[in-house]
mmCIF file of C-alpha atoms in Angstrom:
data_model
loop_
_atom_site.group_PDB
_atom_site.id
_atom_site.type_symbol
_atom_site.label_atom_id
_atom_site.label_comp_id
_atom_site.label_asym_id
_atom_site.label_seq_id
_atom_site.Cartn_x
_atom_site.Cartn_y
_atom_site.Cartn_z
ATOM 1 C CA MET A 6 231.938 191.502 40.253
ATOM 2 C CA THR A 7 232.900 194.760 39.073
ATOM 3 C CA ARG A 8 229.162 196.676 39.173
ATOM 4 C CA ALA A 9 229.615 195.317 43.250
ATOM 5 C CA ARG A 10 232.641 197.463 43.625
ATOM 6 C CA TRP A 11 230.611 200.587 43.090
ATOM 7 C CA ILE A 12 227.970 199.906 45.812
ATOM 8 C CA PRO A 13 230.370 201.268 48.556
ATOM 9 C CA LEU A 14 231.108 204.605 46.048
ATOM 10 C CA ALA A 15 226.948 204.706 45.245
ATOM 11 C CA VAL A 16 226.138 204.634 49.090
ATOM 12 C CA PHE A 17 228.209 207.130 50.179
ATOM 13 C CA GLY A 18 227.560 209.758 47.245
ATOM 14 C CA LEU A 19 223.990 208.896 48.661
ATOM 15 C CA LEU A 20 224.427 210.124 52.157
ATOM 16 C CA ALA A 21 226.954 212.955 51.063
ATOM 17 C CA VAL A 22 223.553 214.073 48.642
ATOM 18 C CA LEU A 23 221.370 213.521 52.630
ATOM 19 C CA LEU A 24 223.689 215.512 54.182
ATOM 20 C CA ALA A 25 224.408 218.684 51.758
ATOM 21 C CA ALA A 26 220.430 218.799 52.189
ATOM 22 C CA GLY A 27 220.803 218.845 55.691
ATOM 23 C CA VAL A 28 222.951 221.754 55.437
ATOM 24 C CA TRP A 29 220.947 223.834 52.780
ATOM 25 C CA LEU A 30 217.754 223.717 54.564
ATOM 26 C CA SER A 31 219.169 224.423 58.229
ATOM 27 C CA ARG A 32 220.620 227.898 55.928
ATOM 28 C CA LYS A 33 218.672 230.051 57.913
ATOM 29 C CA PRO A 34 219.931 231.845 60.461
ATOM 30 C CA ASN A 35 216.841 231.255 62.940
ATOM 31 C CA ARG A 36 216.105 228.329 62.488
ATOM 32 C CA GLU A 37 215.048 227.554 65.810
ATOM 33 C CA ALA A 38 211.966 229.521 64.995
ATOM 34 C CA LEU A 39 208.875 227.295 64.811
ATOM 35 C CA PRO A 40 206.278 227.693 61.725
ATOM 36 C CA SER A 41 202.861 229.121 62.814
ATOM 37 C CA PRO A 42 200.560 227.081 62.143
ATOM 38 C CA LEU A 43 198.206 230.005 62.121
ATOM 39 C CA ILE A 44 199.062 231.422 58.630
ATOM 40 C CA GLY A 45 196.097 232.134 56.936
ATOM 41 C CA LYS A 46 193.302 231.081 59.939
ATOM 42 C CA PRO A 47 191.907 234.152 62.037
ATOM 43 C CA ALA A 48 193.530 236.021 64.314
ATOM 44 C CA PRO A 49 192.407 234.688 67.999
ATOM 45 C CA GLU A 50 189.573 237.216 69.443
ATOM 46 C CA PHE A 51 191.559 239.404 71.811
ATOM 47 C CA ALA A 52 190.148 241.755 74.571
ATOM 48 C CA LEU A 53 193.211 243.680 75.195
ATOM 49 C CA PRO A 54 193.760 246.846 77.599
ATOM 50 C CA SER A 55 195.624 249.729 75.556
ATOM 51 C CA LEU A 56 198.791 250.254 77.337
ATOM 52 C CA HIS A 57 198.525 253.771 78.076
ATOM 53 C CA GLN A 58 195.101 253.903 78.911
ATOM 54 C CA PRO A 59 194.608 250.983 80.978
ATOM 55 C CA ASP A 60 190.221 251.229 81.143
ATOM 56 C CA ARG A 61 190.024 250.995 77.155
ATOM 57 C CA ILE A 62 189.803 248.024 75.819
ATOM 58 C CA VAL A 63 190.955 247.077 72.420
ATOM 59 C CA ARG A 64 189.780 243.887 70.898
ATOM 60 C CA ALA A 65 190.153 242.289 67.689
ATOM 61 C CA THR A 66 186.993 243.550 65.643
ATOM 62 C CA ASP A 67 187.834 247.189 66.487
ATOM 63 C CA LEU A 68 190.935 246.620 64.488
ATOM 64 C CA ARG A 69 189.436 245.118 61.225
ATOM 65 C CA GLY A 70 188.758 246.861 58.230
ATOM 66 C CA ALA A 71 192.317 247.414 57.393
ATOM 67 C CA PRO A 72 195.498 245.639 57.466
ATOM 68 C CA TYR A 73 197.804 245.945 60.576
ATOM 69 C CA VAL A 74 201.224 244.861 61.587
ATOM 70 C CA LEU A 75 201.276 243.212 65.113
ATOM 71 C CA ASN A 76 204.971 243.687 66.608
ATOM 72 C CA VAL A 77 205.204 241.982 69.754
ATOM 73 C CA TRP A 78 207.912 243.462 72.405
ATOM 74 C CA GLY A 79 209.336 243.745 75.971
ATOM 75 C CA SER A 80 210.981 245.922 77.652
ATOM 76 C CA TRP A 81 213.062 242.705 79.344
ATOM 77 C CA CYS A 82 213.718 242.119 75.702
ATOM 78 C CA PRO A 83 217.441 243.143 74.251
ATOM 79 C CA ALA A 84 216.675 242.122 70.491
ATOM 80 C CA CYS A 85 213.428 244.659 70.560
ATOM 81 C CA ARG A 86 216.046 247.328 71.267
ATOM 82 C CA GLU A 87 217.449 245.852 68.046
ATOM 83 C CA GLU A 88 214.782 245.787 66.025
ATOM 84 C CA HIS A 89 213.620 249.327 67.363
ATOM 85 C CA PRO A 90 215.384 251.967 64.614
ATOM 86 C CA VAL A 91 213.803 248.873 62.091
ATOM 87 C CA ILE A 92 210.080 249.245 63.201
ATOM 88 C CA THR A 93 210.525 253.206 64.018
ATOM 89 C CA ARG A 94 211.478 253.599 60.159
ATOM 90 C CA PHE A 95 208.938 250.823 58.456
ATOM 91 C CA ALA A 96 205.963 252.838 60.841
ATOM 92 C CA GLU A 97 206.924 256.065 59.835
ATOM 93 C CA THR A 98 206.284 255.297 56.560
ATOM 94 C CA LYS A 99 202.894 255.159 57.084
ATOM 95 C CA ARG A 100 202.401 252.544 55.094
ATOM 96 C CA VAL A 101 200.039 250.576 57.331
ATOM 97 C CA ARG A 102 199.513 250.149 61.201
ATOM 98 C CA VAL A 103 201.921 249.244 62.932
ATOM 99 C CA ILE A 104 200.380 247.739 66.301
ATOM 100 C CA GLY A 105 202.582 247.382 69.434
ATOM 101 C CA TYR A 106 201.575 243.793 72.064
ATOM 102 C CA ASP A 107 203.599 244.298 75.054
ATOM 103 C CA PHE A 108 204.099 240.583 75.977
ATOM 104 C CA LYS A 109 204.319 239.892 80.245
ATOM 105 C CA ASP A 110 205.825 243.431 80.485
ATOM 106 C CA ALA A 111 205.218 245.195 83.736
ATOM 107 C CA ARG A 112 203.522 248.735 82.549
ATOM 108 C CA ASP A 113 205.822 250.825 84.347
ATOM 109 C CA ASP A 114 208.643 249.833 82.414
ATOM 110 C CA ALA A 115 206.643 249.227 79.583
ATOM 111 C CA LEU A 116 206.137 252.879 79.355
ATOM 112 C CA ARG A 117 209.569 253.968 80.824
ATOM 113 C CA TRP A 118 210.961 252.304 77.488
ATOM 114 C CA LEU A 119 208.873 253.700 75.275
ATOM 115 C CA GLU A 120 209.590 256.940 76.291
ATOM 116 C CA GLN A 121 213.529 256.644 76.743
ATOM 117 C CA PHE A 122 213.594 254.880 73.248
ATOM 118 C CA GLY A 123 210.418 256.680 71.058
ATOM 119 C CA ASN A 124 206.994 255.215 70.267
ATOM 120 C CA PRO A 125 206.682 254.242 66.766
ATOM 121 C CA TYR A 126 203.351 252.209 67.266
ATOM 122 C CA TRP A 127 199.812 253.465 66.553
ATOM 123 C CA LEU A 128 198.638 252.091 69.487
ATOM 124 C CA VAL A 129 200.000 250.060 72.027
ATOM 125 C CA VAL A 130 197.726 246.988 74.098
ATOM 126 C CA ALA A 131 199.150 244.948 76.889
ATOM 127 C CA ASP A 132 199.590 241.614 77.652
ATOM 128 C CA GLU A 133 200.891 241.378 81.049
ATOM 129 C CA ALA A 134 200.032 237.881 82.096
ATOM 130 C CA GLY A 135 200.713 236.216 78.848
ATOM 131 C CA ASN A 136 197.374 234.276 77.899
ATOM 132 C CA THR A 137 196.281 235.599 74.789
ATOM 133 C CA ALA A 138 199.598 235.591 73.612
ATOM 134 C CA ILE A 139 199.132 231.431 73.940
ATOM 135 C CA ASP A 140 196.365 231.906 71.634
ATOM 136 C CA PHE A 141 198.443 233.449 68.857
ATOM 137 C CA GLY A 142 201.433 230.832 69.393
ATOM 138 C CA ILE A 143 203.570 233.727 70.953
ATOM 139 C CA TYR A 144 206.564 232.812 72.686
ATOM 140 C CA GLY A 145 208.692 234.912 73.036
ATOM 141 C CA ALA A 146 209.736 238.645 71.930
ATOM 142 C CA PRO A 147 210.429 239.926 69.038
ATOM 143 C CA GLU A 148 207.711 238.091 66.798
ATOM 144 C CA THR A 149 205.607 240.033 64.378
ATOM 145 C CA TYR A 150 202.444 239.274 62.426
ATOM 146 C CA LEU A 151 200.638 240.986 59.320
ATOM 147 C CA ILE A 152 197.044 240.238 60.020
ATOM 148 C CA ASP A 153 194.862 241.314 57.256
ATOM 149 C CA ALA A 154 191.497 243.420 56.911
ATOM 150 C CA GLY A 155 189.600 240.475 58.080
ATOM 151 C CA GLY A 156 191.370 239.669 60.509
ATOM 152 C CA ARG A 157 193.291 236.695 59.299
ATOM 153 C CA ILE A 158 197.122 235.725 60.179
ATOM 154 C CA ARG A 159 199.000 235.902 56.661
ATOM 155 C CA TRP A 160 202.438 236.185 58.190
ATOM 156 C CA LYS A 161 204.366 235.531 60.774
ATOM 157 C CA HIS A 162 208.257 236.516 61.737
ATOM 158 C CA VAL A 163 210.402 235.146 64.704
ATOM 159 C CA GLY A 164 212.969 237.289 65.516
ATOM 160 C CA PRO A 165 213.704 240.730 65.438
ATOM 161 C CA LEU A 166 212.595 242.561 61.986
ATOM 162 C CA THR A 167 215.590 243.989 59.706
ATOM 163 C CA ASP A 168 214.943 246.132 56.812
ATOM 164 C CA ALA A 169 216.126 243.098 54.575
ATOM 165 C CA ILE A 170 213.002 241.147 55.773
ATOM 166 C CA ILE A 171 210.392 244.104 55.450
ATOM 167 C CA ALA A 172 211.461 244.385 51.915
ATOM 168 C CA ASP A 173 211.813 240.954 50.715
ATOM 169 C CA GLU A 174 208.935 239.323 52.940
ATOM 170 C CA LEU A 175 206.413 241.931 54.267
ATOM 171 C CA LEU A 176 205.680 244.418 51.437
ATOM 172 C CA PRO A 177 205.673 241.765 49.041
ATOM 173 C CA GLN A 178 202.673 240.046 51.320
ATOM 174 C CA LEU A 179 201.189 243.873 52.067
ATOM 175 C CA LYS A 180 201.194 244.210 48.440
ATOM 176 C CA ALA A 181 199.463 241.163 47.526
ATOM 177 C CA LEU A 182 196.238 241.790 50.027
ATOM 178 C CA GLU A 183 196.489 244.871 49.157
ATOM 179 C CA THR A 184 195.671 243.892 45.340
ATOM 180 C CA GLU A 185 193.338 241.251 46.629
ATOM 181 C CA ARG A 186 191.566 243.891 48.076
ATOM 182 C CA GLY A 187 191.355 246.079 44.898
ATOM 183 C CA ALA A 188 190.123 243.182 43.119
ATOM 184 C CA MET B 23 229.283 253.145 107.416
ATOM 185 C CA VAL B 24 230.984 251.091 105.010
ATOM 186 C CA ARG B 25 227.760 248.215 105.945
ATOM 187 C CA LYS B 26 225.258 250.769 105.502
ATOM 188 C CA LEU B 27 226.346 251.828 102.094
ATOM 189 C CA LEU B 28 226.736 248.440 101.198
ATOM 190 C CA LEU B 29 223.357 247.621 101.880
ATOM 191 C CA VAL B 30 221.771 250.163 100.319
ATOM 192 C CA LEU B 31 223.836 248.778 96.849
ATOM 193 C CA LEU B 32 222.609 245.883 97.047
ATOM 194 C CA THR B 33 219.070 246.923 97.412
ATOM 195 C CA ALA B 34 219.623 248.938 94.544
ATOM 196 C CA MET B 35 220.919 245.919 92.197
ATOM 197 C CA LEU B 36 217.804 243.403 93.243
ATOM 198 C CA VAL B 37 215.234 246.646 92.432
ATOM 199 C CA ILE B 38 217.061 247.400 89.009
ATOM 200 C CA GLY B 39 217.342 243.777 88.261
ATOM 201 C CA ALA B 40 213.582 243.412 88.640
ATOM 202 C CA ALA B 41 212.779 246.207 86.680
ATOM 203 C CA THR B 42 214.208 244.536 83.543
ATOM 204 C CA ALA B 43 212.595 240.915 84.256
ATOM 205 C CA GLN B 44 209.359 239.928 82.541
ATOM 206 C CA VAL B 45 206.145 239.526 84.738
ATOM 207 C CA ALA B 46 206.664 236.197 86.075
ATOM 208 C CA ASP B 47 204.400 233.874 88.088
ATOM 209 C CA ARG B 48 206.755 231.289 88.941
ATOM 210 C CA ARG B 49 204.662 229.620 91.538
ATOM 211 C CA PRO B 50 204.718 226.215 92.382
ATOM 212 C CA LEU B 51 201.144 224.649 90.817
ATOM 213 C CA GLN B 52 198.905 222.767 93.172
ATOM 214 C CA PHE B 53 197.823 219.401 92.284
ATOM 215 C CA ARG B 54 194.166 218.080 93.850
ATOM 216 C CA ASP B 55 195.262 214.544 93.951
ATOM 217 C CA ALA B 56 197.760 212.203 92.696
ATOM 218 C CA ALA B 57 196.285 210.967 89.756
ATOM 219 C CA GLU B 58 195.705 214.843 88.959
ATOM 220 C CA GLU B 59 199.288 215.116 89.320
ATOM 221 C CA ALA B 60 200.374 211.949 87.373
ATOM 222 C CA ARG B 61 198.246 212.848 84.518
ATOM 223 C CA PHE B 62 199.881 216.505 84.279
ATOM 224 C CA ARG B 63 203.579 214.129 84.645
ATOM 225 C CA ASP B 64 202.891 212.347 81.716
ATOM 226 C CA LEU B 65 201.231 215.022 79.236
ATOM 227 C CA THR B 66 203.416 217.447 80.048
ATOM 228 C CA HIS B 67 206.626 215.178 79.441
ATOM 229 C CA GLU B 68 205.370 214.494 75.646
ATOM 230 C CA LEU B 69 205.360 217.761 74.655
ATOM 231 C CA ARG B 70 208.398 219.803 73.723
ATOM 232 C CA CYS B 71 209.414 223.328 75.022
ATOM 233 C CA VAL B 72 208.481 225.666 72.135
ATOM 234 C CA MET B 73 211.378 228.178 73.595
ATOM 235 C CA CYS B 74 214.088 225.399 74.899
ATOM 236 C CA GLN B 75 212.992 223.037 72.249
ATOM 237 C CA ASN B 76 215.512 220.367 73.280
ATOM 238 C CA GLN B 77 213.367 220.312 76.796
ATOM 239 C CA SER B 78 209.747 218.985 77.761
ATOM 240 C CA ILE B 79 207.698 221.358 79.158
ATOM 241 C CA ALA B 80 207.509 219.438 82.095
ATOM 242 C CA ASP B 81 211.371 220.064 82.327
ATOM 243 C CA SER B 82 211.802 223.921 81.100
ATOM 244 C CA GLU B 83 212.185 226.591 83.310
ATOM 245 C CA ALA B 84 212.047 228.951 80.331
ATOM 246 C CA LEU B 85 208.583 231.869 80.953
ATOM 247 C CA ILE B 86 206.786 230.115 78.475
ATOM 248 C CA ALA B 87 206.855 226.958 79.650
ATOM 249 C CA VAL B 88 205.975 228.004 83.273
ATOM 250 C CA ASP B 89 203.125 229.590 81.298
ATOM 251 C CA LEU B 90 202.070 226.775 79.001
ATOM 252 C CA ARG B 91 201.719 224.425 82.527
ATOM 253 C CA ARG B 92 200.067 226.606 84.424
ATOM 254 C CA GLU B 93 197.297 226.669 81.316
ATOM 255 C CA ILE B 94 197.592 223.037 80.597
ATOM 256 C CA LEU B 95 197.067 222.275 84.204
ATOM 257 C CA GLN B 96 193.826 225.269 83.545
ATOM 258 C CA LEU B 97 192.457 223.205 80.377
ATOM 259 C CA MET B 98 192.778 219.549 82.311
ATOM 260 C CA ARG B 99 190.869 221.089 85.271
ATOM 261 C CA GLU B 100 187.783 222.354 82.944
ATOM 262 C CA GLY B 101 187.702 219.058 81.789
ATOM 263 C CA ARG B 102 189.651 218.652 78.528
ATOM 264 C CA SER B 103 190.859 215.051 77.610
ATOM 265 C CA ASP B 104 194.573 214.574 76.347
ATOM 266 C CA ASP B 105 193.850 214.643 72.902
ATOM 267 C CA GLU B 106 192.102 217.826 73.111
ATOM 268 C CA ILE B 107 195.264 219.829 75.118
ATOM 269 C CA ARG B 108 197.404 218.122 72.450
ATOM 270 C CA ARG B 109 195.007 219.684 70.126
ATOM 271 C CA PHE B 110 195.100 223.441 71.996
ATOM 272 C CA LEU B 111 198.566 222.830 71.515
ATOM 273 C CA VAL B 112 199.769 222.160 68.455
ATOM 274 C CA ASP B 113 196.943 224.033 66.730
ATOM 275 C CA ARG B 114 198.710 227.094 67.855
ATOM 276 C CA TYR B 115 202.180 225.962 67.896
ATOM 277 C CA GLY B 116 202.169 223.322 65.054
ATOM 278 C CA GLN B 117 203.127 219.674 65.112
ATOM 279 C CA PHE B 118 206.717 220.598 66.416
ATOM 280 C CA VAL B 119 205.414 220.554 69.904
ATOM 281 C CA LEU B 120 204.706 216.803 70.158
ATOM 282 C CA TYR B 121 207.570 214.541 70.757
ATOM 283 C CA LYS B 122 205.699 212.193 68.777
ATOM 284 C CA PRO B 123 204.716 213.523 65.352
ATOM 285 C CA GLN B 124 201.438 211.856 64.584
ATOM 286 C CA VAL B 125 201.594 209.463 61.716
ATOM 287 C CA GLU B 126 200.349 211.532 58.645
ATOM 288 C CA PRO B 127 201.795 211.414 54.807
ATOM 289 C CA SER B 128 203.793 214.522 55.924
ATOM 290 C CA THR B 129 205.570 212.145 58.626
ATOM 291 C CA TRP B 130 205.421 209.043 57.092
ATOM 292 C CA LEU B 131 209.068 209.595 55.511
ATOM 293 C CA LEU B 132 210.061 210.512 59.543
ATOM 294 C CA TRP B 133 208.269 207.212 61.097
ATOM 295 C CA PHE B 134 209.050 204.004 58.227
ATOM 296 C CA GLY B 135 212.651 205.652 56.845
ATOM 297 C CA PRO B 136 214.583 203.987 59.458
ATOM 298 C CA VAL B 137 212.843 200.808 58.942
ATOM 299 C CA LEU B 138 213.200 200.918 55.416
ATOM 300 C CA VAL B 139 216.759 201.890 55.650
ATOM 301 C CA LEU B 140 217.453 199.180 57.895
ATOM 302 C CA LEU B 141 215.931 196.464 55.437
ATOM 303 C CA ALA B 142 218.095 198.058 52.945
ATOM 304 C CA GLY B 143 221.025 197.336 55.080
ATOM 305 C CA GLY B 144 219.948 193.702 55.195
ATOM 306 C CA GLY B 145 219.229 193.330 52.223
ATOM 307 C CA VAL B 146 222.948 194.488 50.774
ATOM 308 C CA VAL B 147 224.351 191.801 53.523
ATOM 309 C CA TRP B 148 222.151 189.131 52.481
ATOM 310 C CA HIS B 149 223.409 189.544 49.348
ATOM 311 C CA VAL B 150 226.688 189.597 50.404
ATOM 312 C CA VAL B 151 227.053 186.970 52.658
ATOM 313 C CA ARG B 152 225.149 184.596 49.887
ATOM 314 C CA ASP B 153 227.661 185.464 46.911
ATOM 315 C CA ARG B 154 230.461 184.882 49.648
ATOM 316 C CA ALA B 155 228.699 181.444 50.846
ATOM 317 C CA ARG B 156 228.415 180.530 46.972
ATOM 318 C CA ASN B 157 232.196 181.214 45.956
ATOM 319 C CA ARG B 158 233.450 179.790 48.902
ATOM 320 C CA GLY B 159 234.238 176.518 46.992
ATOM 321 C CA ASP B 160 236.991 178.481 45.295
ATOM 322 C CA VAL B 161 238.678 179.964 48.073
ATOM 323 C CA PRO B 162 240.898 177.050 49.683
ATOM 324 C CA VAL B 163 240.253 177.652 53.323
ATOM 325 C CA ALA B 164 243.608 177.784 55.349
ATOM 326 C CA THR B 165 245.394 174.623 56.963
ATOM 327 C CA ASP B 166 246.781 174.404 60.258
ATOM 328 C CA ASP B 167 250.303 174.469 59.318
ATOM 329 C CA GLY B 168 251.419 174.331 63.356
ATOM 330 C CA GLY B 169 252.396 178.316 63.295
ATOM 331 C CA GLU B 170 251.441 180.578 66.007
ATOM 332 C CA TRP B 171 248.694 181.936 65.134
#
């Protein structure tokens, strides 16, 4: 009789734990970001024109040999403007090539945007139609990928980059890549 | 004079508005026949829009949904089966894109959890009812004493 009395409290306790777990699991500010199923898989074999020289086609194979960071942006994307100084600072450290992926953007708008805010990219490829982006699992901007020397996707971040994310997530991944190659 | 100025202003607003927009091809999709349209509708209603995540790819007006609808129609016309199209999207965007996640070890709790909770609740109810029934002899039944109730 007295044992049964504790059941409602136990059920309440269980529910409280469940709800607290739910709250803790959604603590990240960008909880709508979809985790990429492509981590560890080879990046799509893309062939996209360079933004500045449209008759030059850049292929995924051309970029092999060293890791690179692929930053998806567009002149229509306000968060990309927020992210821009962070990308610029990171690109200036010349730690790794930072390649721009101009997503669903008109060429003139993109060129004007880069002229206005500065061009931190080693190279900018243009995906105006957005078909290659589907292969990457890109669904908006800004998004950033870390791709290794062999062409595998190692890390993806959805949303604007911050110095903290670069320090806490990107740089350790990069270090891990470099030790791999060294070993 | 004022009208001309207004016209110039309106045109300028339109141009500036278009200049900061994504390159979008929002032309409505043309279907070859009713069967294709029905299959397309069923398929796209089962898939989640990756941007507006509370809508299906069929309903969402987000640009990525527009692009994915076109891509799905293209894949249908290339002869891919429904399963192949779903696999195509899951490979790129993850399980989340399906409204019906696959039944596999990582989703067992999702699929069978509610049934387990229902069974547990049912078990508790059964216990309580059985205990009450067993103890009923000890509790005097209220007699009708002619009161209002």
